[in-house]
Amino acid sequence: MQYKSQAVAKPYFIAAIGLFIGQILFGLIMGLQYVVGDFLFPAIPFNIARMVHTNLLIVWLLFGFMGAAYYMVPEESETELYSPRLAMALFWIFLVAGALTIVGYLMVPYAKLAEMTGNDLLATMGREFLEQPLLTKVGIVIVALGFLFNLTLTLLKGRKTSISLVLLMGLWGLAVFFLFSFYNPENLVKDKFYWWWVVHLWVEGVWELILGALLAFVLIKVTGVDREVIEKWLYVIITLTLITGIIGTGHHYFWIGTPAYWKWWGSIFSALEPIPFFAMTVFAFNMVNRRRRDHPNRAATLWALGTGVMAFLGAGVWGFLHTLAPVNYYTHGTQITAAHGHMAFYGAYVMVVLTIISYAMPVLRGRAANSNRAQVVEMWSFWLMTISMVFITLFLTAAGVLQVWLQRFSTSPLPFMVVQDQISLFYWMREVTGVIFLLGLVAYVASFFVKGEAATLASSTSGRAGIGTQPA
Amino acid sequence: MSGTFSKSMARNVFYGGTAFFVLLFLALSFDTQQALPQRDNRANLTPAVAAGKKIWEVNNCIGCHTLLGEGAYYAPELGNVYKRRGPDFIKVWIKNQPTKVPGRRQMPQFNLTDKQLDDLVEFLKYTSEIDTNNWPPNIEG
């Protein structure tokens, strides 16, 4: 660790992993409720479990992004963080607010929670992914502003690299677009139209800037490839992302009351959205192949390569699968969407956060890389979680294809619940695969506790180009 | 990507390209706002509909159902439920939850008043009359 203040990243990463575990446990509850409908009812109805599952995902990824930024920006800027104390204060505020929100979901009926937390002052709740009470939403804005203030001032007083500029642009974009979550007009069409300005412009827009910056940072560290090359790639990738992804928002405007021309704009531009992900995969492999050092942290390299591949498959290929309007007419709002959502979030955002944690955590714990044994366990967790997620996606896709056929496409369409019963086999297989994912996650957590002799940069550097032996 | 294409060129393409597509997106969004009155059924957006939307929200209906295809995929699409089932069925159905059929997916009891049920039905009626480019493909949603 080059700068003392980078240490504030550590609690953020630990919190992220803790919330990740919660997310997966609630995912397994929901998965079982798909086939055993009254499981845990009425204690935890499906809608509550889902809210906890998705909100925990968002919050833990945000913890991951914030930890990553606190780790990266001082190092990139070559200066200490503007205020480590502010970073720690915001950590506790965010963690406590997040925990109280989840407890609120679980302990209080949602309508009661809305009443208690001022939803009558400004109705923002009850919309997918934006279910948080008004107080929590305001808290998120305050935390985000403090966080951005801290990082922006750090950047301004130090070296301004492209990686930290792109990261900061992504994070500012994240905060700015979140403000649309406060706009909830009575007109349902307008509500939905601007709801996507948060959801789509996050995950298919500014979050990809964050993703690119994290990946570029880790690739510089583990490959030793020239920064100029990596940063040029980064700009190319995020250019492709935004010129396809912004108008690509139109693929959500096919069937919600918006004009029919969105079918053309949305189909054409979102069909191009796989390109930046493909570029990212090529980028990651290219840089690792051209590496000028063999970094001892092989697990981090594996996660970085995996991010490229899985983001391309989940966000790129599975997104393309149902993005053309004539296809989406039949697949919209089916298990196909669920399949895409799972692999895209895992492949792009979960994996990139695990990449930066994999790289940074050993450094934060005072070593260049974990022991070989610890890395082997971590790599086991990589394969268990990644392969499970591939199969979860395949099973949900199979369920979705059958659902589309039976409920939407057939000449004698069947009712929703009848169809759900007919495809339950695939939900069972998804649930079993979900348990294997959990085992992968257990292995992941365990890898932090595996002892052994820590690897050092010098001892394992083969010195391919004779440089890059100094600790990064 | 070697040779003459430098990092600063890549950066300029990024800023230029992003600015262009942001502006194009804003122009399309502006045009959409102008076109919405003909499509979004706002003529029937009564206070009852607005109240119904709020009931929809504070009970987190989207946590199980889809509405115009968006939401959770655990329970039926409700954008066209007014046309599929009619107002009376909807109200009786909600009042009688949960079914308590063993192993079947359960919908909670929300204890809505008659007025709230009427408002919710009005909201679902209004939603079913939005011009959705003919989605969903059939009445089953």
Coordinates of C-alpha atoms in Angstrom, one line a residue:
Chain A
M1 CA 0.0 0.0 0.0
Q2 CA 1.6 3.2 -1.1
Y3 CA -0.7 5.7 0.8
K4 CA -1.9 5.2 4.3
S5 CA -5.4 6.5 3.6
Q6 CA -6.0 3.8 1.1
A7 CA -6.7 1.6 4.2
V8 CA -10.3 3.1 4.4
A9 CA -11.1 0.8 1.5
K10 CA -10.8 -2.3 3.7
P11 CA -14.0 -1.9 5.7
Y12 CA -15.9 -1.1 2.5
F13 CA -14.7 -4.3 0.9
I14 CA -15.6 -6.3 4.1
A15 CA -19.1 -4.8 4.2
A16 CA -19.6 -5.6 0.5
I17 CA -18.8 -9.2 1.0
G18 CA -21.0 -9.5 4.1
L19 CA -24.0 -8.0 2.2
F20 CA -23.2 -10.2 -0.8
I21 CA -23.7 -13.3 1.5
G22 CA -27.1 -11.8 2.6
Q23 CA -28.1 -11.2 -1.0
I24 CA -27.4 -14.9 -2.0
L25 CA -29.3 -16.3 1.1
F26 CA -32.4 -14.3 0.1
G27 CA -31.9 -15.4 -3.5
L28 CA -32.1 -19.0 -2.4
I29 CA -35.3 -18.2 -0.4
M30 CA -36.9 -16.7 -3.5
G31 CA -35.7 -19.5 -5.7
L32 CA -37.4 -22.0 -3.3
Q33 CA -40.6 -19.9 -3.2
Y34 CA -40.8 -20.3 -7.0
V35 CA -41.4 -24.0 -6.5
V36 CA -42.7 -24.2 -2.9
G37 CA -45.0 -21.2 -3.1
D38 CA -45.8 -21.0 0.6
F39 CA -42.3 -21.4 1.9
L40 CA -41.8 -18.9 4.7
F41 CA -45.2 -17.3 4.0
P42 CA -46.4 -15.1 5.5
A43 CA -43.2 -14.3 7.5
I44 CA -41.2 -13.4 4.4
P45 CA -43.5 -13.0 1.4
F46 CA -41.8 -13.2 -2.0
N47 CA -42.0 -9.4 -2.7
I48 CA -40.1 -8.7 0.5
A49 CA -37.4 -11.3 -0.2
R50 CA -37.0 -10.0 -3.7
M51 CA -36.6 -6.4 -2.4
V52 CA -34.0 -7.5 0.0
H53 CA -32.2 -9.6 -2.7
T54 CA -32.0 -6.8 -5.2
N55 CA -31.4 -3.9 -2.8
L56 CA -28.6 -5.8 -1.1
L57 CA -27.1 -6.4 -4.5
I58 CA -27.2 -2.7 -5.3
V59 CA -25.9 -1.6 -1.9
W60 CA -23.0 -4.1 -1.8
L61 CA -21.9 -3.2 -5.3
L62 CA -22.0 0.5 -4.2
F63 CA -19.8 -0.5 -1.2
G64 CA -17.5 -2.2 -3.6
F65 CA -17.4 0.8 -5.9
M66 CA -16.7 3.1 -3.1
G67 CA -14.0 0.9 -1.6
A68 CA -12.4 0.6 -5.0
A69 CA -12.5 4.4 -5.4
Y70 CA -10.9 5.0 -2.0
Y71 CA -8.2 2.5 -2.9
M72 CA -7.6 3.6 -6.4
V73 CA -7.8 7.4 -6.4
P74 CA -5.0 8.1 -3.8
E75 CA -2.7 5.7 -5.7
E76 CA -3.6 7.1 -9.1
S77 CA -3.4 10.7 -7.8
E78 CA -0.2 10.0 -5.9
T79 CA -1.5 11.8 -2.8
E80 CA -3.3 10.9 0.4
L81 CA -7.1 10.9 0.4
Y82 CA -8.5 14.4 1.2
S83 CA -10.3 13.2 4.3
P84 CA -10.0 9.6 5.6
R85 CA -12.2 10.6 8.6
L86 CA -15.0 11.6 6.3
A87 CA -14.7 8.4 4.4
M88 CA -15.0 6.4 7.7
A89 CA -17.9 8.5 8.9
L90 CA -19.8 7.9 5.6
F91 CA -19.0 4.2 5.8
W92 CA -20.8 3.9 9.1
I93 CA -23.7 6.1 8.0
F94 CA -24.2 4.1 4.9
L95 CA -23.9 0.7 6.6
V96 CA -26.3 1.6 9.4
A97 CA -28.8 3.3 7.0
G98 CA -28.6 0.2 4.8
A99 CA -29.1 -2.2 7.7
L100 CA -32.0 -0.2 9.1
T101 CA -33.7 -0.2 5.7
I102 CA -33.3 -4.0 5.3
V103 CA -34.6 -4.5 8.9
G104 CA -37.5 -2.2 8.0
Y105 CA -38.4 -4.3 5.0
L106 CA -38.3 -7.5 7.0
M107 CA -40.0 -6.3 10.2
V108 CA -42.7 -3.8 9.1
P109 CA -45.4 -4.2 6.5
Y110 CA -44.3 -2.2 3.4
A111 CA -47.3 0.1 3.5
K112 CA -46.7 0.8 7.1
L113 CA -43.0 1.5 6.4
A114 CA -44.0 4.0 3.7
E115 CA -46.3 5.7 6.1
M116 CA -43.6 5.9 8.9
T117 CA -40.9 7.2 6.6
G118 CA -42.6 10.1 4.9
N119 CA -43.7 8.6 1.7
D120 CA -46.8 10.9 1.9
L121 CA -44.5 13.9 1.7
L122 CA -43.0 12.7 -1.6
A123 CA -44.1 9.4 -3.0
T124 CA -41.0 7.6 -4.3
M125 CA -41.4 4.0 -3.0
G126 CA -42.8 0.9 -4.5
R127 CA -41.0 1.1 -7.8
E128 CA -38.7 -1.8 -8.8
F129 CA -35.2 -1.4 -7.4
L130 CA -36.1 2.1 -6.0
E131 CA -38.2 0.7 -3.1
Q132 CA -36.1 2.4 -0.5
P133 CA -37.9 4.8 1.9
L134 CA -37.6 8.5 1.3
L135 CA -35.2 8.8 4.2
T136 CA -32.9 6.1 2.9
K137 CA -32.9 7.8 -0.6
V138 CA -32.0 11.1 1.0
G139 CA -29.3 9.3 3.0
I140 CA -27.9 7.8 -0.2
V141 CA -27.7 11.2 -1.8
I142 CA -25.9 12.6 1.3
V143 CA -23.4 9.7 1.4
A144 CA -22.8 10.0 -2.4
L145 CA -22.2 13.7 -2.2
G146 CA -19.7 13.4 0.7
F147 CA -18.0 10.6 -1.1
L148 CA -17.7 12.5 -4.3
F149 CA -16.6 15.6 -2.5
N150 CA -13.8 13.7 -0.8
L151 CA -12.6 12.0 -4.0
T152 CA -12.9 15.0 -6.2
L153 CA -10.8 17.1 -3.9
T154 CA -8.2 14.2 -3.7
L155 CA -8.1 14.1 -7.5
L156 CA -7.8 17.9 -7.8
K157 CA -4.8 18.1 -5.5
G158 CA -2.9 15.2 -7.2
R159 CA -2.0 13.7 -10.5
K160 CA -5.0 13.4 -12.9
T161 CA -4.9 10.1 -14.7
S162 CA -7.4 9.0 -17.3
I163 CA -8.4 6.1 -15.1
S164 CA -9.3 8.2 -12.1
L165 CA -11.1 10.8 -14.4
V166 CA -13.2 8.0 -16.0
L167 CA -13.9 6.5 -12.5
L168 CA -15.0 9.9 -11.2
M169 CA -17.2 10.6 -14.2
G170 CA -18.9 7.3 -13.7
L171 CA -19.4 7.9 -10.0
W172 CA -20.7 11.5 -10.6
G173 CA -23.0 10.1 -13.2
L174 CA -24.2 7.5 -10.8
A175 CA -25.1 10.2 -8.2
V176 CA -26.7 12.5 -10.8
F177 CA -29.0 9.9 -12.4
F178 CA -30.1 8.6 -9.0
L179 CA -31.8 12.0 -8.5
F180 CA -34.4 10.8 -11.0
S181 CA -35.6 8.3 -8.4
F182 CA -37.2 11.3 -6.6
Y183 CA -39.4 12.0 -9.7
N184 CA -42.5 9.9 -9.6
P185 CA -45.3 11.5 -11.6
E186 CA -48.9 10.2 -11.4
N187 CA -48.7 9.5 -15.1
L188 CA -47.5 5.9 -15.3
V189 CA -45.9 6.3 -18.7
K190 CA -43.8 9.2 -17.6
D191 CA -43.0 7.4 -14.3
K192 CA -41.7 4.5 -16.3
F193 CA -39.9 6.7 -18.8
Y194 CA -37.8 8.4 -16.2
W195 CA -37.4 5.4 -14.0
W196 CA -35.2 4.0 -16.7
W197 CA -33.0 7.1 -16.5
V198 CA -31.9 5.7 -13.2
V199 CA -31.9 2.0 -13.9
H200 CA -30.7 1.8 -17.5
L201 CA -28.4 4.8 -17.5
W202 CA -26.8 3.2 -14.4
V203 CA -26.2 -0.3 -15.5
E204 CA -25.8 0.2 -19.3
G205 CA -24.3 3.7 -19.0
V206 CA -22.3 5.2 -16.2
W207 CA -21.7 2.0 -14.2
E208 CA -19.8 0.7 -17.2
L209 CA -17.4 3.7 -16.9
I210 CA -16.7 2.5 -13.3
L211 CA -16.4 -1.1 -14.5
G212 CA -13.9 0.0 -17.2
A213 CA -11.8 2.1 -14.8
L214 CA -11.6 -0.7 -12.2
L215 CA -10.6 -3.3 -14.8
A216 CA -8.0 -0.9 -16.4
F217 CA -6.5 -0.2 -13.0
V218 CA -6.1 -3.9 -12.1
L219 CA -4.8 -4.7 -15.5
I220 CA -2.1 -2.1 -15.3
K221 CA -1.1 -3.6 -11.9
V222 CA -1.0 -7.2 -12.8
T223 CA 0.3 -7.0 -16.3
G224 CA 2.7 -4.1 -16.1
V225 CA 1.6 -3.0 -19.6
D226 CA 2.2 0.6 -20.4
R227 CA -0.5 2.9 -19.0
E228 CA -0.8 4.8 -22.3
V229 CA -1.9 1.6 -24.0
I230 CA -4.4 0.6 -21.4
E231 CA -5.9 4.1 -21.0
K232 CA -6.4 4.3 -24.8
W233 CA -8.3 1.0 -24.7
L234 CA -10.3 2.4 -21.8
Y235 CA -11.4 5.4 -23.8
V236 CA -12.3 3.3 -26.8
I237 CA -14.4 0.9 -24.7
I238 CA -16.3 3.6 -22.8
T239 CA -16.9 5.5 -26.1
L240 CA -18.5 2.4 -27.6
T241 CA -20.4 1.9 -24.3
L242 CA -22.0 5.3 -24.3
I243 CA -22.7 5.8 -28.1
T244 CA -24.6 2.5 -28.0
G245 CA -26.0 2.5 -24.5
I246 CA -27.5 6.0 -24.3
I247 CA -29.8 5.6 -27.2
G248 CA -30.0 1.9 -26.3
T249 CA -32.3 3.0 -23.5
G250 CA -34.9 2.8 -26.2
H251 CA -35.1 -0.9 -25.8
H252 CA -37.1 -0.3 -22.7
Y253 CA -39.5 2.1 -24.5
F254 CA -41.1 -0.5 -26.8
W255 CA -44.3 -1.4 -24.8
I256 CA -44.8 1.2 -22.0
G257 CA -46.8 3.8 -23.9
T258 CA -44.0 5.6 -25.6
P259 CA -44.0 6.3 -29.4
A260 CA -43.4 3.4 -31.8
Y261 CA -40.2 4.9 -33.3
W262 CA -38.4 3.7 -30.2
K263 CA -38.7 0.2 -31.6
W264 CA -36.2 1.2 -34.3
W265 CA -33.9 3.4 -32.2
G266 CA -33.9 0.9 -29.3
S267 CA -33.4 -2.2 -31.5
I268 CA -30.6 -0.8 -33.6
F269 CA -28.6 0.8 -30.8
S270 CA -29.0 -1.9 -28.2
A271 CA -28.1 -4.5 -30.8
L272 CA -24.7 -2.7 -30.8
E273 CA -24.3 -2.8 -27.0
P274 CA -22.4 -6.2 -27.0
I275 CA -19.6 -4.5 -29.0
P276 CA -18.1 -2.6 -26.0
F277 CA -18.3 -5.8 -23.9
F278 CA -16.6 -7.8 -26.7
A279 CA -13.9 -5.1 -26.8
M280 CA -13.5 -5.4 -23.1
T281 CA -12.9 -9.2 -23.3
V282 CA -10.3 -8.7 -26.1
F283 CA -8.7 -6.0 -24.1
A284 CA -8.4 -8.1 -21.0
F285 CA -6.9 -11.1 -22.8
N286 CA -4.7 -8.9 -24.9
M287 CA -3.2 -7.1 -22.0
V288 CA -2.5 -10.3 -20.1
N289 CA -0.9 -11.8 -23.1
R290 CA 1.3 -8.8 -23.5
R291 CA 2.2 -8.7 -19.8
R292 CA 5.6 -7.5 -18.8
R293 CA 5.6 -9.1 -15.4
D294 CA 4.1 -12.2 -13.9
H295 CA 2.2 -10.8 -10.9
P296 CA 2.0 -13.3 -8.0
N297 CA -1.7 -12.6 -7.6
R298 CA -2.9 -15.0 -10.2
A299 CA -6.4 -15.0 -8.7
A300 CA -6.9 -11.3 -9.4
T301 CA -5.8 -11.9 -13.0
L302 CA -8.3 -14.7 -13.3
W303 CA -11.1 -12.5 -12.0
A304 CA -10.1 -9.8 -14.4
L305 CA -10.2 -12.1 -17.4
G306 CA -13.5 -13.7 -16.1
T307 CA -15.1 -10.2 -15.9
G308 CA -14.4 -9.6 -19.6
V309 CA -15.8 -13.0 -20.7
M310 CA -18.8 -13.1 -18.4
A311 CA -19.8 -9.5 -18.9
F312 CA -19.8 -10.2 -22.7
L313 CA -21.9 -13.3 -22.3
G314 CA -24.3 -12.0 -19.7
A315 CA -24.7 -8.4 -20.7
G316 CA -23.7 -8.7 -24.4
V317 CA -25.0 -12.0 -25.7
W318 CA -27.9 -12.6 -23.3
G319 CA -28.9 -8.9 -23.8
F320 CA -28.9 -9.2 -27.5
L321 CA -30.9 -12.4 -27.4
H322 CA -34.1 -10.5 -26.5
T323 CA -33.4 -6.9 -27.4
L324 CA -34.8 -6.7 -30.9
A325 CA -38.4 -5.4 -30.8
P326 CA -40.0 -8.3 -32.7
V327 CA -38.4 -10.8 -30.3
N328 CA -38.9 -8.6 -27.2
Y329 CA -42.6 -8.5 -28.1
Y330 CA -42.8 -12.1 -26.9
T331 CA -40.0 -12.2 -24.3
H332 CA -40.7 -9.0 -22.5
G333 CA -41.1 -9.6 -18.7
T334 CA -40.5 -13.3 -18.8
Q335 CA -37.8 -15.6 -17.3
I336 CA -35.6 -14.6 -20.3
T337 CA -35.3 -11.2 -18.7
A338 CA -34.5 -12.8 -15.4
A339 CA -31.8 -15.0 -17.0
H340 CA -30.2 -12.0 -18.6
G341 CA -30.3 -10.0 -15.4
H342 CA -28.6 -12.6 -13.4
M343 CA -25.6 -13.2 -15.7
A344 CA -25.2 -9.6 -16.6
F345 CA -25.1 -8.4 -13.0
Y346 CA -22.8 -11.2 -12.0
G347 CA -20.5 -11.0 -15.1
A348 CA -20.1 -7.3 -15.2
Y349 CA -20.5 -5.8 -11.7
V350 CA -20.1 -8.6 -9.2
M351 CA -17.0 -9.9 -10.9
V352 CA -15.4 -6.6 -11.4
V353 CA -15.8 -5.8 -7.7
L354 CA -14.4 -9.2 -6.8
T355 CA -11.5 -8.4 -9.1
I356 CA -10.6 -5.2 -7.4
I357 CA -11.1 -6.9 -4.0
S358 CA -8.9 -9.8 -5.1
Y359 CA -6.2 -7.4 -6.1
A360 CA -6.4 -4.8 -3.3
M361 CA -7.2 -6.9 -0.2
P362 CA -3.9 -8.7 0.0
V363 CA -2.1 -5.3 -0.4
L364 CA -4.3 -3.8 2.3
R365 CA -3.3 -6.8 4.5
G366 CA 0.3 -6.1 3.9
R367 CA 1.4 -8.5 1.1
A368 CA 1.6 -8.4 -2.6
A369 CA -0.5 -11.5 -3.0
N370 CA -2.0 -14.2 -0.8
S371 CA -0.4 -17.5 -0.3
N372 CA -0.6 -20.1 -3.0
R373 CA -3.1 -22.2 -0.9
A374 CA -5.4 -19.2 -0.4
Q375 CA -5.3 -18.4 -4.0
V376 CA -6.2 -21.9 -5.0
V377 CA -9.3 -21.7 -2.7
E378 CA -10.2 -18.4 -4.2
M379 CA -9.9 -19.8 -7.7
W380 CA -12.1 -22.7 -6.7
S381 CA -14.7 -20.1 -5.6
F382 CA -14.3 -18.3 -9.0
W383 CA -15.1 -21.5 -10.9
L384 CA -17.9 -22.6 -8.6
M385 CA -19.7 -19.3 -8.7
T386 CA -19.1 -18.6 -12.3
I387 CA -20.1 -22.0 -13.6
S388 CA -23.1 -22.0 -11.3
M389 CA -24.2 -18.7 -12.7
V390 CA -23.8 -20.0 -16.2
F391 CA -26.2 -22.9 -15.4
I392 CA -28.6 -20.7 -13.5
T393 CA -28.8 -18.6 -16.6
L394 CA -29.2 -21.6 -18.9
F395 CA -32.0 -23.0 -16.7
L396 CA -33.8 -19.7 -16.5
T397 CA -33.4 -19.3 -20.3
A398 CA -35.0 -22.7 -20.8
A399 CA -37.8 -21.8 -18.5
G400 CA -38.2 -18.5 -20.3
V401 CA -38.4 -20.1 -23.8
L402 CA -41.0 -22.5 -22.6
Q403 CA -42.9 -19.7 -20.9
V404 CA -42.9 -17.7 -24.1
W405 CA -44.1 -20.6 -26.1
L406 CA -46.9 -21.7 -23.8
Q407 CA -48.1 -18.3 -22.6
R408 CA -47.3 -15.9 -25.5
F409 CA -46.7 -17.6 -28.8
S410 CA -48.9 -20.7 -28.9
T411 CA -52.2 -20.5 -30.7
S412 CA -54.0 -21.5 -27.5
P413 CA -52.1 -19.5 -24.8
L414 CA -52.2 -20.8 -21.3
P415 CA -52.7 -18.7 -18.1
F416 CA -49.6 -17.5 -16.3
M417 CA -49.9 -19.8 -13.2
V418 CA -50.6 -22.9 -15.4
V419 CA -47.4 -22.2 -17.3
Q420 CA -45.4 -21.7 -14.1
D421 CA -46.4 -25.1 -12.9
Q422 CA -45.4 -26.7 -16.2
I423 CA -41.9 -25.2 -16.1
S424 CA -41.2 -25.9 -12.4
L425 CA -38.5 -28.5 -13.2
F426 CA -36.2 -25.7 -14.5
Y427 CA -36.9 -23.7 -11.3
W428 CA -35.8 -26.7 -9.2
M429 CA -32.6 -27.0 -11.2
R430 CA -31.9 -23.3 -10.8
E431 CA -32.4 -23.7 -7.1
V432 CA -30.0 -26.6 -6.8
T433 CA -27.4 -24.6 -8.9
G434 CA -28.0 -21.7 -6.6
V435 CA -26.9 -23.9 -3.6
I436 CA -23.7 -24.6 -5.5
F437 CA -23.2 -20.9 -6.0
L438 CA -23.5 -20.5 -2.2
L439 CA -20.8 -23.2 -1.7
G440 CA -18.6 -21.1 -4.1
L441 CA -19.3 -18.1 -2.0
V442 CA -18.4 -20.0 1.2
A443 CA -15.1 -21.0 -0.4
Y444 CA -14.6 -17.4 -1.4
V445 CA -15.0 -16.2 2.2
A446 CA -12.9 -19.1 3.4
S447 CA -10.0 -18.1 1.1
F448 CA -9.5 -15.0 3.3
F449 CA -8.7 -17.2 6.2
V450 CA -6.4 -19.7 4.6
K451 CA -2.9 -19.2 5.9
G452 CA 0.4 -20.0 4.2
E453 CA 3.4 -18.1 3.1
A454 CA 2.5 -14.8 1.4
A455 CA 3.8 -14.4 -2.1
T456 CA 6.0 -11.4 -2.8
L457 CA 6.5 -9.6 -6.1
A458 CA 10.2 -10.2 -6.2
S459 CA 10.2 -13.9 -5.5
S460 CA 7.8 -14.8 -8.3
T461 CA 8.6 -12.3 -10.9
S462 CA 10.1 -14.0 -13.9
G463 CA 11.1 -10.6 -15.2
R464 CA 10.0 -11.2 -18.8
A465 CA 11.0 -7.7 -19.8
G466 CA 13.4 -7.3 -16.9
I467 CA 11.2 -4.6 -15.3
G468 CA 8.2 -4.3 -13.1
T469 CA 9.8 -5.9 -10.1
Q470 CA 9.0 -3.0 -7.7
P471 CA 5.9 -3.4 -5.6
A472 CA 2.9 -1.8 -7.3
Chain B
M1 CA -4.9 0.0 -32.0
S2 CA -1.4 1.0 -32.5
G3 CA 0.3 3.5 -34.8
T4 CA -1.3 6.9 -35.3
F5 CA -4.4 6.5 -33.1
S6 CA -3.2 8.1 -29.8
K7 CA -4.8 8.2 -26.4
S8 CA -5.7 11.9 -26.7
M9 CA -7.5 11.1 -29.9
A10 CA -9.4 8.3 -28.2
R11 CA -10.3 10.8 -25.4
N12 CA -11.6 13.4 -27.8
V13 CA -13.7 10.8 -29.6
F14 CA -15.1 9.8 -26.3
Y15 CA -16.1 13.3 -25.3
G16 CA -17.4 14.2 -28.8
G17 CA -19.3 11.0 -29.3
T18 CA -20.8 11.1 -25.8
A19 CA -21.9 14.7 -26.2
F20 CA -23.5 14.0 -29.5
F21 CA -25.5 11.0 -28.3
V22 CA -26.6 12.7 -25.1
L23 CA -28.0 15.5 -27.2
L24 CA -29.7 13.1 -29.6
F25 CA -31.2 11.2 -26.6
L26 CA -32.5 14.5 -25.1
A27 CA -34.0 15.5 -28.5
L28 CA -35.8 12.1 -28.8
S29 CA -37.0 12.4 -25.2
F30 CA -38.3 15.9 -25.8
D31 CA -40.2 14.6 -28.9
T32 CA -41.5 11.7 -26.8
Q33 CA -42.9 14.1 -24.3
Q34 CA -44.8 15.9 -27.1
A35 CA -46.2 12.7 -28.4
L36 CA -47.3 11.2 -25.1
P37 CA -50.7 12.9 -24.7
Q38 CA -51.9 10.9 -27.7
R39 CA -50.7 7.6 -26.1
D40 CA -50.6 7.7 -22.4
N41 CA -54.4 7.9 -21.7
R42 CA -53.9 11.0 -19.6
A43 CA -57.5 12.1 -20.3
N44 CA -58.6 9.4 -17.9
L45 CA -56.0 10.1 -15.3
T46 CA -58.4 11.0 -12.5
P47 CA -57.7 11.5 -8.8
A48 CA -58.9 8.0 -8.2
V49 CA -56.3 6.7 -10.7
A50 CA -53.6 8.7 -8.9
A51 CA -54.8 7.3 -5.6
G52 CA -54.8 3.8 -7.0
K53 CA -51.3 4.2 -8.3
K54 CA -50.1 5.1 -4.8
I55 CA -51.9 2.0 -3.4
W56 CA -50.1 -0.1 -6.0
E57 CA -46.8 1.4 -4.9
V58 CA -47.1 1.3 -1.1
N59 CA -48.0 -2.3 -1.2
N60 CA -45.1 -3.2 -3.4
C61 CA -47.2 -5.0 -6.0
I62 CA -44.3 -4.8 -8.4
G63 CA -42.3 -7.1 -6.1
C64 CA -44.3 -10.1 -7.5
H65 CA -46.2 -8.9 -10.5
T66 CA -45.2 -7.2 -13.8
L67 CA -47.0 -4.0 -15.0
L68 CA -46.5 -3.5 -18.7
G69 CA -43.9 -6.2 -18.5
E70 CA -41.8 -4.6 -15.8
G71 CA -41.4 -5.8 -12.3
A72 CA -41.0 -9.3 -10.8
Y73 CA -41.9 -12.4 -12.8
Y74 CA -43.4 -14.4 -9.9
A75 CA -47.1 -13.5 -10.5
P76 CA -49.2 -12.6 -13.5
E77 CA -48.9 -9.5 -15.6
L78 CA -51.4 -6.8 -14.4
G79 CA -51.2 -4.2 -17.2
N80 CA -54.1 -5.9 -18.9
V81 CA -55.7 -7.6 -15.9
Y82 CA -58.7 -5.3 -16.1
K83 CA -59.5 -6.6 -19.5
R84 CA -58.7 -10.2 -18.6
R85 CA -60.6 -10.5 -15.4
G86 CA -62.8 -7.4 -15.0
P87 CA -63.3 -5.1 -11.9
D88 CA -65.3 -7.4 -9.7
F89 CA -63.1 -10.4 -10.0
I90 CA -60.0 -8.2 -9.1
K91 CA -61.6 -6.9 -5.9
V92 CA -62.9 -10.3 -4.8
W93 CA -59.5 -11.9 -5.5
I94 CA -57.6 -9.3 -3.5
K95 CA -60.0 -9.6 -0.6
N96 CA -59.8 -13.4 -0.5
Q97 CA -56.0 -13.6 -0.3
P98 CA -54.1 -15.6 0.8
T99 CA -55.5 -18.7 -0.8
K100 CA -53.6 -20.9 1.7
V101 CA -53.5 -23.7 -0.9
P102 CA -50.5 -25.8 0.2
G103 CA -47.5 -25.3 -2.0
R104 CA -49.1 -22.7 -4.1
R105 CA -47.6 -19.2 -4.4
Q106 CA -49.2 -17.0 -1.9
M107 CA -50.3 -13.4 -2.1
P108 CA -50.5 -11.5 1.2
Q109 CA -53.7 -9.9 2.6
F110 CA -53.3 -6.2 2.3
N111 CA -56.5 -5.2 4.2
L112 CA -57.6 -2.6 1.6
T113 CA -60.8 -0.7 2.2
D114 CA -63.6 -0.7 -0.4
K115 CA -62.5 2.8 -1.5
Q116 CA -58.9 1.7 -1.9
L117 CA -60.0 -1.3 -3.9
D118 CA -62.0 0.9 -6.2
D119 CA -59.1 3.3 -6.7
L120 CA -56.8 0.4 -7.4
V121 CA -59.2 -1.0 -10.0
E122 CA -59.4 2.5 -11.6
F123 CA -55.6 2.6 -11.8
L124 CA -55.6 -0.8 -13.5
K125 CA -58.3 0.2 -15.9
Y126 CA -56.4 3.4 -16.8
T127 CA -53.2 1.3 -17.3
S128 CA -55.0 -1.2 -19.6
E129 CA -56.0 1.7 -21.9
I130 CA -52.4 3.0 -22.5
D131 CA -51.3 2.6 -26.1
T132 CA -48.6 -0.1 -25.7
N133 CA -48.0 -0.8 -29.3
N134 CA -50.3 -3.8 -28.9
W135 CA -48.4 -5.5 -26.1
P136 CA -49.0 -8.0 -24.6
P137 CA -49.4 -10.4 -27.5
N138 CA -52.6 -12.0 -26.0
I139 CA -54.9 -11.6 -23.0
E140 CA -52.9 -14.0 -20.8
G141 CA -50.3 -11.2 -20.5

